[in-house]
PDB file of C-alpha atoms in Angstrom:
ATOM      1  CA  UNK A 118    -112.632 -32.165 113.539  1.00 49.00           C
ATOM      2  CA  UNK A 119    -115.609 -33.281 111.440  1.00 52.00           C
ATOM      3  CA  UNK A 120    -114.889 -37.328 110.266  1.00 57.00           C
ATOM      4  CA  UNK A 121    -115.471 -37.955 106.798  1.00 52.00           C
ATOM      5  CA  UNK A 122    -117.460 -40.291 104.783  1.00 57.00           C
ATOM      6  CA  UNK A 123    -116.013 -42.858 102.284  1.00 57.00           C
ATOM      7  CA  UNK A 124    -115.809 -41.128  99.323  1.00 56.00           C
ATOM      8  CA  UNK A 125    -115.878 -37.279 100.630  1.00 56.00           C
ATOM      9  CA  UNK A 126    -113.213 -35.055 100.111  1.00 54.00           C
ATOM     10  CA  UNK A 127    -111.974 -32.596 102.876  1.00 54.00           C
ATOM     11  CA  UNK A 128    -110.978 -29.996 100.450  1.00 50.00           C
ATOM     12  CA  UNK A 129    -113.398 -27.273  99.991  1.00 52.00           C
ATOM     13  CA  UNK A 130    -113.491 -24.295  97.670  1.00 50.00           C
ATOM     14  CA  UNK A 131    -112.358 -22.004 100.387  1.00 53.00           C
ATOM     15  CA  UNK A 132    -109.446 -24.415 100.927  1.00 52.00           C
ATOM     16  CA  UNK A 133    -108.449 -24.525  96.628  1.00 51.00           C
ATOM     17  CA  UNK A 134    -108.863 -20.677  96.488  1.00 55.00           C
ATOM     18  CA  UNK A 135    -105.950 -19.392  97.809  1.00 55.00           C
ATOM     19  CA  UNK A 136    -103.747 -21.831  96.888  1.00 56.00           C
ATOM     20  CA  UNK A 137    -104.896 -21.264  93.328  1.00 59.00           C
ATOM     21  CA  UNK A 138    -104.336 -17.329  93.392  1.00 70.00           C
ATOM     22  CA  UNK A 139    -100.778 -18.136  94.706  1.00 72.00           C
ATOM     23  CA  UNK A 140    -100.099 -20.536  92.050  1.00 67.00           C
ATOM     24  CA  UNK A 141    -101.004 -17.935  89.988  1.00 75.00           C
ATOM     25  CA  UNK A 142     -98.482 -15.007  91.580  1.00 70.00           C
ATOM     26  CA  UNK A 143     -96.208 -17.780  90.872  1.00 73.00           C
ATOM     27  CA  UNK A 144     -96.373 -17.902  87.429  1.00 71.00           C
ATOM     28  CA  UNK A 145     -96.698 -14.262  86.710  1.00 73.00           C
ATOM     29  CA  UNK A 146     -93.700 -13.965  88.991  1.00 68.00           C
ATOM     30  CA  UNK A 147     -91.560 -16.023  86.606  1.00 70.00           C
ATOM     31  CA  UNK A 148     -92.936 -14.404  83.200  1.00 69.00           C
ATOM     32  CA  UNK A 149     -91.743 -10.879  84.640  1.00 65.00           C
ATOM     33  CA  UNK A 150     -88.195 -12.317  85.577  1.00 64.00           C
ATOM     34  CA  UNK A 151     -87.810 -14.527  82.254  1.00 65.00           C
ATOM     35  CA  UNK A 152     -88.669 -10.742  80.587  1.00 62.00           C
ATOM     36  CA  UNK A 153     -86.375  -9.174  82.887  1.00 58.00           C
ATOM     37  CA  UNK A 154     -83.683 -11.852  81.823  1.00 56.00           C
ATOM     38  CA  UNK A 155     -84.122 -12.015  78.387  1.00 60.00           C
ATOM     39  CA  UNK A 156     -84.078  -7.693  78.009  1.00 58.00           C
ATOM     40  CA  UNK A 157     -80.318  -8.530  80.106  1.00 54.00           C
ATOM     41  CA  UNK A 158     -79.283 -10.918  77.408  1.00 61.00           C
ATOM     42  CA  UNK A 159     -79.951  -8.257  74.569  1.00 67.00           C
ATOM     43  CA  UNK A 160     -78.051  -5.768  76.565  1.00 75.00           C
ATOM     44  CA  UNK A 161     -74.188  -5.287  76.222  1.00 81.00           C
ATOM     45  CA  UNK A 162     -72.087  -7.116  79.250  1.00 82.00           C
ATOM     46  CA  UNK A 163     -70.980  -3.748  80.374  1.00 79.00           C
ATOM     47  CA  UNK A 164     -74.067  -1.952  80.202  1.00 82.00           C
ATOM     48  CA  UNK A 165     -75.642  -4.357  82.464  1.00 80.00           C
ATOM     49  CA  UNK A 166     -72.673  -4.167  84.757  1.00 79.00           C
ATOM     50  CA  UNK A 167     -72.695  -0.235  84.614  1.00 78.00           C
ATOM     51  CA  UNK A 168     -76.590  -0.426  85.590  1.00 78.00           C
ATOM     52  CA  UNK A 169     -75.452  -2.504  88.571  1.00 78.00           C
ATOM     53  CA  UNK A 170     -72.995   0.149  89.450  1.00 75.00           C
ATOM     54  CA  UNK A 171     -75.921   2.723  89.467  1.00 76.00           C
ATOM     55  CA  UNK A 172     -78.100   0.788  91.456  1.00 74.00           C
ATOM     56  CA  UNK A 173     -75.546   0.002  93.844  1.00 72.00           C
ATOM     57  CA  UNK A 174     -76.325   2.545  96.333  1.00 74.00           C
ATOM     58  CA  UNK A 175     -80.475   2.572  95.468  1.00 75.00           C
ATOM     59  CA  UNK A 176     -81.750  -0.847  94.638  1.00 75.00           C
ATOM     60  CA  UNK A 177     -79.524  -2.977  96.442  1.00 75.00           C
ATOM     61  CA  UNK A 178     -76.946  -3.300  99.206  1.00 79.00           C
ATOM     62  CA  UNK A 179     -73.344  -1.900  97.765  1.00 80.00           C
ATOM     63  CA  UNK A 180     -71.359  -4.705 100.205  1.00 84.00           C
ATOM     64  CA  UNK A 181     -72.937  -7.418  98.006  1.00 82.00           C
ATOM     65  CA  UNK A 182     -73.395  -5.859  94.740  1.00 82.00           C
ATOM     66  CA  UNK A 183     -69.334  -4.942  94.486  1.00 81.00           C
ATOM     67  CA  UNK A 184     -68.320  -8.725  95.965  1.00 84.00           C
ATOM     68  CA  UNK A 185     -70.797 -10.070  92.775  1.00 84.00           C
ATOM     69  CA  UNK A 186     -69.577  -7.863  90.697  1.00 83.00           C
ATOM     70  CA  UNK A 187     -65.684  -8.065  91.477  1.00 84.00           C
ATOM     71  CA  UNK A 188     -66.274 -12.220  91.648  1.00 87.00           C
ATOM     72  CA  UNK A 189     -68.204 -11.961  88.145  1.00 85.00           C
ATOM     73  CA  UNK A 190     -65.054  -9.951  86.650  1.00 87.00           C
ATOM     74  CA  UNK A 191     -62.795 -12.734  88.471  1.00 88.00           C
ATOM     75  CA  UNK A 192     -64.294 -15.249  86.231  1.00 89.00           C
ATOM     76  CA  UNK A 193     -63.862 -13.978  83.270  1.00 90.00           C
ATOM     77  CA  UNK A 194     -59.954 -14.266  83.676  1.00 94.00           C
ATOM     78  CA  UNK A 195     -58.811 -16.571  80.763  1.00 95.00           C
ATOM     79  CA  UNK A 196     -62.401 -16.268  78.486  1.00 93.00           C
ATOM     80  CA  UNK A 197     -62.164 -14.583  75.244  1.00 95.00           C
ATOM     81  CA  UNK A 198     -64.365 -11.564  74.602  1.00 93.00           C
ATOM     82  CA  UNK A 199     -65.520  -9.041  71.736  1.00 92.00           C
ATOM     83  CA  UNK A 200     -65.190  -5.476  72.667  1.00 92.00           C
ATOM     84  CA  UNK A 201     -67.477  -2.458  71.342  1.00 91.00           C
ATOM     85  CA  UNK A 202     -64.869  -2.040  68.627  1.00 92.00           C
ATOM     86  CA  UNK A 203     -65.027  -5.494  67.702  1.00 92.00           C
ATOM     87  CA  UNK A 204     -61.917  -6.652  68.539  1.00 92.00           C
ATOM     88  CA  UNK A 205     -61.472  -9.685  70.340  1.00 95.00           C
ATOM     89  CA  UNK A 206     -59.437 -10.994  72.751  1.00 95.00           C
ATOM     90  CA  UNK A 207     -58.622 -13.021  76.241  1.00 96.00           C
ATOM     91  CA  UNK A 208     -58.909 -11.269  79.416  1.00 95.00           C
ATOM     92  CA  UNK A 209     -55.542 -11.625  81.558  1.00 96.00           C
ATOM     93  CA  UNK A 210     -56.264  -9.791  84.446  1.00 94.00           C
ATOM     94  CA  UNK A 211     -58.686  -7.829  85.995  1.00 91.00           C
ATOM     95  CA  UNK A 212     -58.182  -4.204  87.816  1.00 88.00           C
ATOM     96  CA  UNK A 213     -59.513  -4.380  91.417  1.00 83.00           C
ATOM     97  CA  UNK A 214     -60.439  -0.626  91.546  1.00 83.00           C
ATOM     98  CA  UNK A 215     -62.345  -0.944  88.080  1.00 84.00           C
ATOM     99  CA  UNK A 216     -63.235  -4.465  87.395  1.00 82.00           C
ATOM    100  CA  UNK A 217     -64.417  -3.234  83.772  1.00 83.00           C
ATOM    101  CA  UNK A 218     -60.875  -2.055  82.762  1.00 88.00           C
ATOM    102  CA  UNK A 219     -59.802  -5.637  82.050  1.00 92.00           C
ATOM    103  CA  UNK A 220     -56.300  -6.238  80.733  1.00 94.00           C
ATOM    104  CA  UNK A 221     -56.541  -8.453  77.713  1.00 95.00           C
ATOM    105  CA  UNK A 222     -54.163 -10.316  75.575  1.00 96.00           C
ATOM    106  CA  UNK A 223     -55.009  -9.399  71.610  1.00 93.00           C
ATOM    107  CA  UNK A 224     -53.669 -10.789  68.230  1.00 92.00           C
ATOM    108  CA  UNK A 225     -51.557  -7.307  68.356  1.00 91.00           C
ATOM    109  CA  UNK A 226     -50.564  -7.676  71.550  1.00 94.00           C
ATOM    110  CA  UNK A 227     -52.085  -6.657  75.377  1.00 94.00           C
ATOM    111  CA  UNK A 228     -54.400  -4.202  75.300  1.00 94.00           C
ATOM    112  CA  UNK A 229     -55.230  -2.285  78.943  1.00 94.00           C
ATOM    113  CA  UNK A 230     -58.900  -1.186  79.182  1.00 93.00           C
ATOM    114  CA  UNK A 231     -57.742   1.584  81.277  1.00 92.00           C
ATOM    115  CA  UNK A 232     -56.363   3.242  78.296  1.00 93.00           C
ATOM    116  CA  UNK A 233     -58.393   2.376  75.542  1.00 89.00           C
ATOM    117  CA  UNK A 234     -61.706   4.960  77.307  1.00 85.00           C
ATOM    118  CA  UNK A 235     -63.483   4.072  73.824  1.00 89.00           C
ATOM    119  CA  UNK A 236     -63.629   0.417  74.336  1.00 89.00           C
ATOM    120  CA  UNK A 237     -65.771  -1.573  76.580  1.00 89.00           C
ATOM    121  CA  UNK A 238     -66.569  -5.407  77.275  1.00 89.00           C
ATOM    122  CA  UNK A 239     -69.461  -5.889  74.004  1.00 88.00           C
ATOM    123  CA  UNK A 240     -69.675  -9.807  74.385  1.00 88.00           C
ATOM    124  CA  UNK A 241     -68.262 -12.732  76.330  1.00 87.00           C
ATOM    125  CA  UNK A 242     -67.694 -16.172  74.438  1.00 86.00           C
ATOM    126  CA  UNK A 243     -67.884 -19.423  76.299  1.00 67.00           C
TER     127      UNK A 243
END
């Protein structure tokens, strides 16, 4: 190992260089997932959970996709949402074989997702 002289730096250019390019992977890393998470924010809470569905058995591994997803639904129990038809209302349970047909107490009454094929999770408040 070469000793160095008061003063001298042990850093060279070939030493910067790489660290550089990864710094700059970095930060094109994050603009691509800040525009991945801001097109996801524009999108409609079930159509991002229906793309999840669809990727389940391409993208990603189904096991841990349908535990997020069915722990995602489980914590929505007690928030108030907007459906596609604008109504709004405060989920009250959640079906285990189709976490998107939510059960949901309404100013008219409950309202079971199951049932109502036109209507889907628009918005989630809080």
């Amino acid at each position: 190992m070469e000793e160095l002289k008061k003063g001298e730096s042990s850093l060279t250019e070939n030493h910067v260089q790489p660290n550089v390019k990864i710094h700059e992977r970095i930060n094109e890393a994050s603009l691509q997932m800040k525009n991945i998470f801001q097109d996801i924010r524009k999108m409609p809470f079930y159509k991002v959970i229906e793309q999840m569905n669809r990727d389940m058995f391409g993208k990603f591994n189904p096991e841990i996709l349908l535990e997020f997803v069915n722990r995602l639904m489980a914590t929505l129990v007690g928030k108030e949402v907007m459906l596609t038809n604008e109504r709004i209302g405060t989920v009250v349970m959640i079906n285990p074989y189709d976490p998107l047909k939510v059960l949901l107490k309404t100013s008219i009454g409950i309202m079971d997702l199951r049932m109502e094929k036109e209507c889907q999770i628009e918005r989630i408040f809080g």
